[in-house]
Amino acid sequence: MANDPRFPAGFLWGAATSAHQVEGGNRRNDWWRFEQRPGVVRGGRGSGDACGHYGRFDADFALAAADGHNAHRLSLEWSRIEPDRGRIDACAVAHYHDVFASLKRHRIVPVVTLHHFTNPLWIADAGGWESRATVDRYADFVRFCAREFGGEVDWWCTVNEPEVFAFRGWSEGIWPPGVRDDSRALEVIANQLEAHGRAFHVLHAEDRADADGDGIAARVGFAKHYVQLEALRAWHPLDRLQALLERRVFVEAIEQATSEGVVDLSIPGAKRVKRVLPELEGALDYYGLNYYTRWRVRSLAAVPHVATPGALLNDLGWEVWPDGLRRALLAAGRFGKPVLVTENGVADAHDTIRPGALLAFAGAMHAAIAQGVDVRGYLHWSLLDNFEWSDGWHGRFGLYAVDPGDPALTRTRRRSAEVLARLARANAITDAVREAAAH
Ligand code: IFM
């Protein structure tokens, strides 16, 4: 494998998106409401019409298919499907059936996320993810989706980045609901993990239809934000201790929850959360890995995370460190489950860094496979420039550029799209890929 430039047969290549970031007009969720508060979104422009993907999905999938993508990750917007508690919107359901039909026509396998940061207003107003009742409501939603869409979907992703969701919304307070309380953030992580465990069993019980004919009706995982955390000053005991504590809560505790069925979350100054949840033990068919960057941790500082001094940075100031992907894959591979790269990308409006980075990320993935990790696919974040939460439209992650100020929302192909297309078509790192990355 090490000298063979190919990826395993059947490798999934594609892009990842989430509903609120691309669809436009998601007015009935808590993010839309939050965006109306002055000052919460960088640059002041909210999601608005986003990329207009709700109406243009078919043309967007045609672009992906023309680029050789054979997989696509998207999320189902809960607030569209169930805008009020217990009321299913038939038009929204029909819409997502059209989405899956379009993907099928384009020979693209869907990887479907059931919770990607947004909540229906009725969920948010009933206590949101601080309330364990939300776990029940979410399980009902998952049951509905499994029954309704199980014939079109095999790859399910229960929750996206539970730890990012919790810390941004309940610790830093920069996402809805805008709370700053570490103890509440830990409760939210625990509830999301519990929800994952519930969803895992619901999906296996309810989705019995094998959509792609490979003999497996449901593959269930979650998407973990795998951030590399290292001491800024390797010699400094407090930097090392802080990095260790953060790795523990941000990475290891999440992994432990699904491998051992024990949720055990603590950070200094916050109330520890411990739950024994047998339904979580082994509740993972694949490890969904979202990898972007490494942060250097410094103790006793107002800004505790900084990029490695002198490193190559993306437009959001995140270090571009491809070997971190190889290391994350090796770490994820320890659990003995297949790994799917559910996100990886670079915020790079001018597409100067991304083409080379894409090649380097592919190399890192290839090396991890050569080292024995069962990697099943790579979903680049993202197909289109999209609404980057509190960073607004500042982080441009798309293989295709989209300007939210352009009434036509034109898609403009970036060179990176060609790099990924060549990788996908060859299922290998070829000279043609290197050439596209180098120009
Ligand atoms: O845009 C986000 C996505 O919603 C979750 N993972 C990280 C991406 C880039 O910040």
mmCIF file of C-alpha atoms in Angstrom, residues 56-439:
data_model
loop_
_atom_site.group_PDB
_atom_site.id
_atom_site.type_symbol
_atom_site.label_atom_id
_atom_site.label_comp_id
_atom_site.label_asym_id
_atom_site.label_seq_id
_atom_site.Cartn_x
_atom_site.Cartn_y
_atom_site.Cartn_z
ATOM 1 C CA ARG A 56 -30.748 24.324 -6.410
ATOM 2 C CA PHE A 57 -29.744 21.004 -4.926
ATOM 3 C CA ASP A 58 -30.067 19.162 -8.233
ATOM 4 C CA ALA A 59 -27.729 21.540 -10.074
ATOM 5 C CA ASP A 60 -25.288 21.418 -7.153
ATOM 6 C CA PHE A 61 -25.243 17.624 -7.165
ATOM 7 C CA ALA A 62 -24.658 17.748 -10.918
ATOM 8 C CA LEU A 63 -21.500 19.785 -10.224
ATOM 9 C CA ALA A 64 -20.390 17.259 -7.615
ATOM 10 C CA ALA A 65 -21.088 14.323 -9.926
ATOM 11 C CA ALA A 66 -19.198 15.977 -12.782
ATOM 12 C CA ASP A 67 -16.258 16.239 -10.384
ATOM 13 C CA GLY A 68 -16.354 12.501 -9.784
ATOM 14 C CA HIS A 69 -17.904 12.636 -6.307
ATOM 15 C CA ASN A 70 -19.554 9.373 -5.337
ATOM 16 C CA ALA A 71 -20.688 10.467 -1.859
ATOM 17 C CA HIS A 72 -22.176 13.568 -0.274
ATOM 18 C CA ARG A 73 -22.835 14.452 3.347
ATOM 19 C CA LEU A 74 -25.857 16.624 4.102
ATOM 20 C CA SER A 75 -28.100 17.210 7.092
ATOM 21 C CA LEU A 76 -31.859 16.987 7.430
ATOM 22 C CA GLU A 77 -33.232 20.195 8.899
ATOM 23 C CA TRP A 78 -35.357 19.154 11.864
ATOM 24 C CA SER A 79 -37.155 22.522 11.991
ATOM 25 C CA ARG A 80 -38.381 22.050 8.421
ATOM 26 C CA ILE A 81 -39.528 18.462 8.870
ATOM 27 C CA GLU A 82 -41.138 19.027 12.285
ATOM 28 C CA PRO A 83 -41.777 22.775 12.554
ATOM 29 C CA ASP A 84 -44.058 22.295 15.572
ATOM 30 C CA ARG A 85 -43.958 19.463 18.035
ATOM 31 C CA GLY A 86 -45.532 16.375 16.461
ATOM 32 C CA ARG A 87 -46.511 18.166 13.228
ATOM 33 C CA ILE A 88 -44.714 16.799 10.198
ATOM 34 C CA ASP A 89 -44.481 19.087 7.190
ATOM 35 C CA ALA A 90 -45.295 16.959 4.149
ATOM 36 C CA CYS A 91 -43.680 19.455 1.748
ATOM 37 C CA ALA A 92 -40.378 19.309 3.592
ATOM 38 C CA VAL A 93 -40.506 15.508 3.635
ATOM 39 C CA ALA A 94 -41.222 15.463 -0.109
ATOM 40 C CA HIS A 95 -38.338 17.860 -0.617
ATOM 41 C CA TYR A 96 -35.823 15.562 1.058
ATOM 42 C CA HIS A 97 -37.148 12.608 -0.966
ATOM 43 C CA ASP A 98 -36.396 14.706 -4.055
ATOM 44 C CA VAL A 99 -32.934 15.390 -2.684
ATOM 45 C CA PHE A 100 -32.243 11.664 -2.254
ATOM 46 C CA ALA A 101 -33.689 10.881 -5.691
ATOM 47 C CA SER A 102 -31.380 13.485 -7.208
ATOM 48 C CA LEU A 103 -28.355 12.033 -5.425
ATOM 49 C CA LYS A 104 -29.289 8.588 -6.649
ATOM 50 C CA ARG A 105 -29.630 9.820 -10.225
ATOM 51 C CA HIS A 106 -26.162 11.271 -9.928
ATOM 52 C CA ARG A 107 -24.821 8.018 -8.409
ATOM 53 C CA ILE A 108 -23.896 9.787 -5.196
ATOM 54 C CA VAL A 109 -24.213 7.967 -1.861
ATOM 55 C CA PRO A 110 -25.839 10.102 0.856
ATOM 56 C CA VAL A 111 -24.296 10.379 4.306
ATOM 57 C CA VAL A 112 -27.058 11.927 6.392
ATOM 58 C CA THR A 113 -26.604 13.959 9.565
ATOM 59 C CA LEU A 114 -29.591 14.140 11.892
ATOM 60 C CA HIS A 115 -28.409 16.980 14.091
ATOM 61 C CA HIS A 116 -26.003 19.615 12.821
ATOM 62 C CA PHE A 117 -26.134 22.432 15.406
ATOM 63 C CA THR A 118 -29.652 23.767 14.696
ATOM 64 C CA ASN A 119 -32.847 23.117 16.656
ATOM 65 C CA PRO A 120 -36.493 23.808 15.957
ATOM 66 C CA LEU A 121 -37.646 26.823 17.979
ATOM 67 C CA TRP A 122 -40.063 24.635 19.921
ATOM 68 C CA ILE A 123 -37.132 22.495 21.083
ATOM 69 C CA ALA A 124 -35.002 25.520 21.998
ATOM 70 C CA ASP A 125 -37.893 27.091 23.892
ATOM 71 C CA ALA A 126 -38.547 23.929 25.880
ATOM 72 C CA GLY A 127 -35.040 23.910 27.362
ATOM 73 C CA GLY A 128 -33.042 22.794 24.327
ATOM 74 C CA TRP A 129 -30.193 20.362 24.910
ATOM 75 C CA GLU A 130 -29.969 21.161 28.597
ATOM 76 C CA SER A 131 -33.172 19.230 29.008
ATOM 77 C CA ARG A 132 -33.122 15.452 28.891
ATOM 78 C CA ALA A 133 -36.613 15.607 27.362
ATOM 79 C CA THR A 134 -34.874 16.795 24.196
ATOM 80 C CA VAL A 135 -33.191 13.400 23.964
ATOM 81 C CA ASP A 136 -36.687 11.830 23.751
ATOM 82 C CA ARG A 137 -37.899 14.360 21.182
ATOM 83 C CA TYR A 138 -34.761 13.815 19.113
ATOM 84 C CA ALA A 139 -35.210 10.024 19.292
ATOM 85 C CA ASP A 140 -38.765 10.487 17.950
ATOM 86 C CA PHE A 141 -37.407 12.587 15.090
ATOM 87 C CA VAL A 142 -34.754 9.972 14.333
ATOM 88 C CA ARG A 143 -37.406 7.234 14.321
ATOM 89 C CA PHE A 144 -39.449 9.224 11.842
ATOM 90 C CA CYS A 145 -36.421 9.743 9.571
ATOM 91 C CA ALA A 146 -35.373 6.102 9.744
ATOM 92 C CA ARG A 147 -38.849 4.953 8.690
ATOM 93 C CA GLU A 148 -39.328 7.643 6.081
ATOM 94 C CA PHE A 149 -35.882 7.773 4.489
ATOM 95 C CA GLY A 150 -34.383 4.401 5.425
ATOM 96 C CA GLY A 151 -34.974 3.112 1.906
ATOM 97 C CA GLU A 152 -32.799 5.913 0.515
ATOM 98 C CA VAL A 153 -30.126 6.171 3.194
ATOM 99 C CA ASP A 154 -27.660 3.703 4.710
ATOM 100 C CA TRP A 155 -25.004 6.023 6.172
ATOM 101 C CA TRP A 156 -26.368 7.904 9.179
ATOM 102 C CA CYS A 157 -24.512 10.439 11.282
ATOM 103 C CA THR A 158 -26.412 11.066 14.505
ATOM 104 C CA VAL A 159 -24.904 14.266 15.908
ATOM 105 C CA ASN A 160 -22.282 16.639 14.595
ATOM 106 C CA GLU A 161 -19.468 17.703 16.925
ATOM 107 C CA PRO A 162 -21.318 17.484 20.255
ATOM 108 C CA GLU A 163 -18.426 19.100 22.111
ATOM 109 C CA VAL A 164 -18.146 22.074 19.741
ATOM 110 C CA PHE A 165 -21.919 22.533 19.846
ATOM 111 C CA ALA A 166 -21.893 22.561 23.657
ATOM 112 C CA PHE A 167 -18.841 24.713 24.258
ATOM 113 C CA ARG A 168 -19.717 27.365 21.699
ATOM 114 C CA GLY A 169 -23.322 27.644 22.875
ATOM 115 C CA TRP A 170 -23.036 27.129 26.625
ATOM 116 C CA SER A 171 -19.441 27.915 27.620
ATOM 117 C CA GLU A 172 -18.205 30.626 25.238
ATOM 118 C CA GLY A 173 -21.769 31.804 24.651
ATOM 119 C CA ILE A 174 -21.108 32.807 21.039
ATOM 120 C CA TRP A 175 -23.715 30.447 19.571
ATOM 121 C CA PRO A 176 -27.306 29.952 20.664
ATOM 122 C CA PRO A 177 -28.463 29.980 23.364
ATOM 123 C CA GLY A 178 -25.587 32.323 24.322
ATOM 124 C CA VAL A 179 -24.911 30.905 27.790
ATOM 125 C CA ARG A 180 -21.564 31.077 29.601
ATOM 126 C CA ASP A 181 -21.541 28.263 32.108
ATOM 127 C CA ASP A 182 -19.158 25.278 31.852
ATOM 128 C CA SER A 183 -21.321 23.058 34.042
ATOM 129 C CA ARG A 184 -24.272 23.514 31.711
ATOM 130 C CA ALA A 185 -22.021 22.845 28.715
ATOM 131 C CA LEU A 186 -21.019 19.482 30.176
ATOM 132 C CA GLU A 187 -24.700 18.543 30.651
ATOM 133 C CA VAL A 188 -25.312 19.378 27.001
ATOM 134 C CA ILE A 189 -22.460 17.123 25.842
ATOM 135 C CA ALA A 190 -23.812 14.309 28.006
ATOM 136 C CA ASN A 191 -27.303 14.739 26.567
ATOM 137 C CA GLN A 192 -25.981 14.720 23.015
ATOM 138 C CA LEU A 193 -24.014 11.548 23.705
ATOM 139 C CA GLU A 194 -27.070 9.968 25.247
ATOM 140 C CA ALA A 195 -29.017 11.020 22.161
ATOM 141 C CA HIS A 196 -26.412 9.366 19.966
ATOM 142 C CA GLY A 197 -26.818 6.101 21.870
ATOM 143 C CA ARG A 198 -30.596 6.242 21.535
ATOM 144 C CA ALA A 199 -30.385 7.092 17.841
ATOM 145 C CA PHE A 200 -27.956 4.250 17.193
ATOM 146 C CA HIS A 201 -30.490 1.678 18.368
ATOM 147 C CA VAL A 202 -33.499 3.396 16.825
ATOM 148 C CA LEU A 203 -31.803 3.533 13.426
ATOM 149 C CA HIS A 204 -30.825 -0.121 13.552
ATOM 150 C CA ALA A 205 -34.318 -1.130 14.622
ATOM 151 C CA GLU A 206 -36.203 1.027 12.134
ATOM 152 C CA ASP A 207 -34.025 1.213 9.041
ATOM 153 C CA ARG A 208 -34.135 -2.305 7.641
ATOM 154 C CA ALA A 209 -33.926 -1.261 3.998
ATOM 155 C CA ASP A 210 -30.589 -1.659 2.281
ATOM 156 C CA ALA A 211 -30.461 1.380 0.007
ATOM 157 C CA ASP A 212 -27.261 0.551 -1.882
ATOM 158 C CA GLY A 213 -27.494 -3.233 -2.055
ATOM 159 C CA ASP A 214 -24.332 -3.980 -0.090
ATOM 160 C CA GLY A 215 -26.200 -6.052 2.487
ATOM 161 C CA ILE A 216 -26.050 -3.386 5.215
ATOM 162 C CA ALA A 217 -29.191 -1.343 5.903
ATOM 163 C CA ALA A 218 -27.750 1.135 8.395
ATOM 164 C CA ARG A 219 -24.280 2.289 9.330
ATOM 165 C CA VAL A 220 -24.457 4.638 12.278
ATOM 166 C CA GLY A 221 -21.766 6.948 13.569
ATOM 167 C CA PHE A 222 -21.310 10.471 14.805
ATOM 168 C CA ALA A 223 -19.013 13.237 13.620
ATOM 169 C CA LYS A 224 -16.278 14.046 16.096
ATOM 170 C CA HIS A 225 -14.373 17.304 15.839
ATOM 171 C CA TYR A 226 -10.868 15.959 16.254
ATOM 172 C CA VAL A 227 -8.814 18.956 17.218
ATOM 173 C CA GLN A 228 -5.141 18.415 17.952
ATOM 174 C CA LEU A 229 -4.288 20.057 21.280
ATOM 175 C CA GLU A 230 -0.644 20.453 22.270
ATOM 176 C CA ALA A 231 1.201 22.524 24.862
ATOM 177 C CA LEU A 232 2.506 25.783 23.414
ATOM 178 C CA ARG A 233 5.656 25.445 25.513
ATOM 179 C CA ALA A 234 6.508 21.767 25.732
ATOM 180 C CA TRP A 235 8.690 22.434 28.782
ATOM 181 C CA HIS A 236 5.957 24.238 30.720
ATOM 182 C CA PRO A 237 4.171 21.936 33.188
ATOM 183 C CA LEU A 238 1.000 24.070 33.307
ATOM 184 C CA ASP A 239 0.684 24.264 29.520
ATOM 185 C CA ARG A 240 1.074 20.498 29.395
ATOM 186 C CA LEU A 241 -1.450 19.960 32.139
ATOM 187 C CA GLN A 242 -4.002 22.209 30.497
ATOM 188 C CA ALA A 243 -3.534 20.518 27.111
ATOM 189 C CA LEU A 244 -4.009 17.162 28.796
ATOM 190 C CA LEU A 245 -7.207 18.264 30.580
ATOM 191 C CA GLU A 246 -8.625 19.708 27.377
ATOM 192 C CA ARG A 247 -7.770 16.593 25.365
ATOM 193 C CA ARG A 248 -9.473 14.572 28.054
ATOM 194 C CA VAL A 249 -12.819 16.399 27.852
ATOM 195 C CA PHE A 250 -12.720 17.342 24.197
ATOM 196 C CA VAL A 251 -11.554 14.074 22.695
ATOM 197 C CA GLU A 252 -11.028 11.149 25.056
ATOM 198 C CA ALA A 253 -14.222 11.448 27.112
ATOM 199 C CA ILE A 254 -16.300 11.456 23.932
ATOM 200 C CA GLU A 255 -14.537 8.355 22.643
ATOM 201 C CA GLN A 256 -14.821 6.640 26.022
ATOM 202 C CA ALA A 257 -18.571 7.211 26.021
ATOM 203 C CA THR A 258 -19.108 5.047 22.951
ATOM 204 C CA SER A 259 -16.417 2.487 23.651
ATOM 205 C CA GLU A 260 -17.286 1.860 27.322
ATOM 206 C CA GLY A 261 -20.783 3.263 27.751
ATOM 207 C CA VAL A 262 -19.633 5.695 30.423
ATOM 208 C CA VAL A 263 -20.021 9.441 30.104
ATOM 209 C CA ASP A 264 -17.575 11.086 32.464
ATOM 210 C CA LEU A 265 -16.986 14.782 31.850
ATOM 211 C CA SER A 266 -15.108 17.216 34.004
ATOM 212 C CA ILE A 267 -13.260 20.483 33.728
ATOM 213 C CA PRO A 268 -11.793 22.535 36.579
ATOM 214 C CA GLY A 269 -14.429 24.732 38.193
ATOM 215 C CA ALA A 270 -17.409 22.910 36.655
ATOM 216 C CA LYS A 271 -19.748 20.284 38.033
ATOM 217 C CA ARG A 272 -18.642 16.823 36.940
ATOM 218 C CA VAL A 273 -21.155 14.840 34.905
ATOM 219 C CA LYS A 274 -21.049 11.073 35.179
ATOM 220 C CA ARG A 275 -23.575 8.735 33.605
ATOM 221 C CA VAL A 276 -23.411 5.026 32.983
ATOM 222 C CA LEU A 277 -25.294 4.376 29.747
ATOM 223 C CA PRO A 278 -25.122 0.739 28.666
ATOM 224 C CA GLU A 279 -26.881 1.569 25.382
ATOM 225 C CA LEU A 280 -23.866 3.678 24.414
ATOM 226 C CA GLU A 281 -21.342 0.887 24.800
ATOM 227 C CA GLY A 282 -20.093 -0.092 21.349
ATOM 228 C CA ALA A 283 -22.771 2.095 19.742
ATOM 229 C CA LEU A 284 -20.685 3.082 16.752
ATOM 230 C CA ASP A 285 -20.475 1.425 13.340
ATOM 231 C CA TYR A 286 -17.957 3.946 12.092
ATOM 232 C CA TYR A 287 -16.020 6.824 13.563
ATOM 233 C CA GLY A 288 -16.867 10.071 11.720
ATOM 234 C CA LEU A 289 -13.827 12.293 11.903
ATOM 235 C CA ASN A 290 -13.874 16.044 11.327
ATOM 236 C CA TYR A 291 -10.322 17.317 11.208
ATOM 237 C CA TYR A 292 -9.112 20.842 10.583
ATOM 238 C CA THR A 293 -6.295 22.000 12.790
ATOM 239 C CA ARG A 294 -4.041 21.972 15.813
ATOM 240 C CA TRP A 295 -4.200 24.473 18.646
ATOM 241 C CA ARG A 296 -1.350 25.230 20.971
ATOM 242 C CA VAL A 297 -2.541 25.516 24.546
ATOM 243 C CA ARG A 298 -1.105 28.083 26.932
ATOM 244 C CA SER A 299 -1.922 28.216 30.593
ATOM 245 C CA LEU A 300 -2.940 31.297 32.594
ATOM 246 C CA ALA A 301 -3.551 33.347 29.441
ATOM 247 C CA ALA A 302 -6.551 35.410 28.356
ATOM 248 C CA VAL A 303 -6.375 33.702 24.954
ATOM 249 C CA PRO A 304 -5.633 30.065 25.796
ATOM 250 C CA HIS A 305 -5.413 28.737 22.221
ATOM 251 C CA VAL A 306 -2.970 30.024 19.642
ATOM 252 C CA ALA A 307 -1.657 28.714 16.353
ATOM 253 C CA THR A 308 1.825 27.254 16.179
ATOM 254 C CA PRO A 309 4.176 30.231 15.735
ATOM 255 C CA GLY A 310 5.264 30.542 12.096
ATOM 256 C CA ALA A 311 2.772 27.942 10.821
ATOM 257 C CA LEU A 312 0.769 28.227 7.616
ATOM 258 C CA LEU A 313 -2.643 29.659 8.570
ATOM 259 C CA ASN A 314 -6.008 29.667 6.827
ATOM 260 C CA ASP A 315 -8.263 32.738 6.571
ATOM 261 C CA LEU A 316 -9.651 32.067 10.063
ATOM 262 C CA GLY A 317 -6.165 31.874 11.597
ATOM 263 C CA TRP A 318 -6.222 28.072 11.930
ATOM 264 C CA GLU A 319 -2.983 26.188 11.376
ATOM 265 C CA VAL A 320 -2.977 24.015 8.260
ATOM 266 C CA TRP A 321 -1.277 20.839 9.501
ATOM 267 C CA PRO A 322 -1.957 17.829 7.274
ATOM 268 C CA ASP A 323 0.037 15.381 9.373
ATOM 269 C CA GLY A 324 -2.515 16.047 12.106
ATOM 270 C CA LEU A 325 -5.038 14.218 9.944
ATOM 271 C CA ARG A 326 -2.823 11.134 9.759
ATOM 272 C CA ARG A 327 -2.372 11.212 13.525
ATOM 273 C CA ALA A 328 -6.093 11.719 14.129
ATOM 274 C CA LEU A 329 -6.894 8.785 11.850
ATOM 275 C CA LEU A 330 -4.429 6.570 13.713
ATOM 276 C CA ALA A 331 -5.997 7.605 17.013
ATOM 277 C CA ALA A 332 -9.544 7.045 15.726
ATOM 278 C CA GLY A 333 -8.495 3.695 14.246
ATOM 279 C CA ARG A 334 -7.608 2.396 17.743
ATOM 280 C CA PHE A 335 -11.280 1.677 18.347
ATOM 281 C CA GLY A 336 -11.287 -1.002 15.679
ATOM 282 C CA LYS A 337 -14.108 0.620 13.705
ATOM 283 C CA PRO A 338 -13.959 1.931 10.164
ATOM 284 C CA VAL A 339 -13.263 5.645 9.982
ATOM 285 C CA LEU A 340 -14.964 8.069 7.618
ATOM 286 C CA VAL A 341 -13.521 11.548 7.213
ATOM 287 C CA THR A 342 -16.813 13.388 7.580
ATOM 288 C CA GLU A 343 -15.171 16.833 7.269
ATOM 289 C CA ASN A 344 -11.814 18.319 6.391
ATOM 290 C CA GLY A 345 -11.118 21.596 4.675
ATOM 291 C CA VAL A 346 -9.467 24.996 4.575
ATOM 292 C CA ALA A 347 -11.033 28.454 4.823
ATOM 293 C CA ASP A 348 -9.270 30.063 1.872
ATOM 294 C CA ALA A 349 -11.206 32.658 -0.123
ATOM 295 C CA HIS A 350 -8.499 32.961 -2.777
ATOM 296 C CA ASP A 351 -7.823 29.232 -3.057
ATOM 297 C CA THR A 352 -4.111 29.726 -2.685
ATOM 298 C CA ILE A 353 -3.519 27.230 0.134
ATOM 299 C CA ARG A 354 -6.322 24.737 -0.413
ATOM 300 C CA PRO A 355 -5.119 22.935 -3.585
ATOM 301 C CA GLY A 356 -1.777 22.004 -2.028
ATOM 302 C CA ALA A 357 -3.389 21.281 1.327
ATOM 303 C CA LEU A 358 -5.872 18.943 -0.308
ATOM 304 C CA LEU A 359 -3.037 16.978 -1.856
ATOM 305 C CA ALA A 360 -1.245 16.868 1.511
ATOM 306 C CA PHE A 361 -4.426 15.789 3.331
ATOM 307 C CA ALA A 362 -4.909 13.012 0.788
ATOM 308 C CA GLY A 363 -1.303 11.952 1.369
ATOM 309 C CA ALA A 364 -1.873 11.919 5.127
ATOM 310 C CA MET A 365 -4.960 9.781 4.683
ATOM 311 C CA HIS A 366 -3.120 7.434 2.366
ATOM 312 C CA ALA A 367 -0.324 7.078 4.925
ATOM 313 C CA ALA A 368 -2.821 6.270 7.689
ATOM 314 C CA ILE A 369 -4.367 3.579 5.506
ATOM 315 C CA ALA A 370 -0.886 2.165 4.855
ATOM 316 C CA GLN A 371 -0.421 2.110 8.624
ATOM 317 C CA GLY A 372 -3.501 -0.080 8.985
ATOM 318 C CA VAL A 373 -6.435 2.288 9.533
ATOM 319 C CA ASP A 374 -9.651 1.222 7.798
ATOM 320 C CA VAL A 375 -10.546 4.584 6.226
ATOM 321 C CA ARG A 376 -13.710 4.382 4.108
ATOM 322 C CA GLY A 377 -13.923 7.805 2.565
ATOM 323 C CA TYR A 378 -13.203 11.503 2.491
ATOM 324 C CA LEU A 379 -15.868 14.230 2.516
ATOM 325 C CA HIS A 380 -14.375 17.642 1.960
ATOM 326 C CA TRP A 381 -15.814 20.607 3.811
ATOM 327 C CA SER A 382 -17.402 22.003 1.781
ATOM 328 C CA LEU A 383 -18.966 21.877 -1.672
ATOM 329 C CA LEU A 384 -19.913 25.576 -1.580
ATOM 330 C CA ASP A 385 -18.869 28.641 0.357
ATOM 331 C CA ASN A 386 -21.481 28.818 3.051
ATOM 332 C CA PHE A 387 -22.685 30.442 6.251
ATOM 333 C CA GLU A 388 -19.926 29.825 8.787
ATOM 334 C CA TRP A 389 -21.958 30.352 11.983
ATOM 335 C CA SER A 390 -20.615 33.211 14.135
ATOM 336 C CA ASP A 391 -17.903 33.845 11.520
ATOM 337 C CA GLY A 392 -20.687 34.699 9.102
ATOM 338 C CA TRP A 393 -19.434 34.635 5.528
ATOM 339 C CA HIS A 394 -15.835 35.153 6.506
ATOM 340 C CA GLY A 395 -14.658 31.515 6.370
ATOM 341 C CA ARG A 396 -14.837 30.478 2.698
ATOM 342 C CA PHE A 397 -14.517 26.698 2.619
ATOM 343 C CA GLY A 398 -16.071 25.912 -0.769
ATOM 344 C CA LEU A 399 -14.738 23.912 -3.676
ATOM 345 C CA TYR A 400 -17.083 26.322 -5.449
ATOM 346 C CA ALA A 401 -17.091 29.998 -4.515
ATOM 347 C CA VAL A 402 -20.476 31.568 -3.757
ATOM 348 C CA ASP A 403 -20.911 35.240 -2.984
ATOM 349 C CA PRO A 404 -23.942 35.780 -0.722
ATOM 350 C CA GLY A 405 -24.190 39.345 -2.052
ATOM 351 C CA ASP A 406 -24.627 38.125 -5.624
ATOM 352 C CA PRO A 407 -28.376 37.925 -6.375
ATOM 353 C CA ALA A 408 -27.690 35.062 -8.787
ATOM 354 C CA LEU A 409 -25.652 33.149 -6.179
ATOM 355 C CA THR A 410 -23.381 31.982 -8.994
ATOM 356 C CA ARG A 411 -21.191 28.952 -8.324
ATOM 357 C CA THR A 412 -17.601 29.559 -9.421
ATOM 358 C CA ARG A 413 -15.367 26.535 -9.626
ATOM 359 C CA ARG A 414 -12.111 26.774 -7.719
ATOM 360 C CA ARG A 415 -8.918 24.951 -8.676
ATOM 361 C CA SER A 416 -9.350 22.847 -5.542
ATOM 362 C CA ALA A 417 -12.456 21.328 -7.101
ATOM 363 C CA GLU A 418 -10.208 20.016 -9.868
ATOM 364 C CA VAL A 419 -7.750 18.558 -7.358
ATOM 365 C CA LEU A 420 -10.507 16.650 -5.594
ATOM 366 C CA ALA A 421 -12.050 15.643 -8.927
ATOM 367 C CA ARG A 422 -8.778 14.092 -10.075
ATOM 368 C CA LEU A 423 -8.353 12.275 -6.769
ATOM 369 C CA ALA A 424 -11.903 10.962 -6.939
ATOM 370 C CA ARG A 425 -11.752 9.879 -10.568
ATOM 371 C CA ALA A 426 -8.434 8.071 -10.192
ATOM 372 C CA ASN A 427 -9.101 6.916 -6.613
ATOM 373 C CA ALA A 428 -5.394 7.497 -6.257
ATOM 374 C CA ILE A 429 -2.755 10.172 -5.820
ATOM 375 C CA THR A 430 -1.514 10.472 -9.382
ATOM 376 C CA ASP A 431 0.745 12.880 -11.218
ATOM 377 C CA ALA A 432 -2.395 14.524 -12.586
ATOM 378 C CA VAL A 433 -3.514 15.260 -9.018
ATOM 379 C CA ARG A 434 -0.100 16.696 -8.142
ATOM 380 C CA GLU A 435 -0.150 18.794 -11.279
ATOM 381 C CA ALA A 436 -3.565 20.277 -10.468
ATOM 382 C CA ALA A 437 -2.437 21.010 -6.903
ATOM 383 C CA ALA A 438 0.762 22.701 -8.052
ATOM 384 C CA HIS A 439 -0.501 25.208 -10.614
#
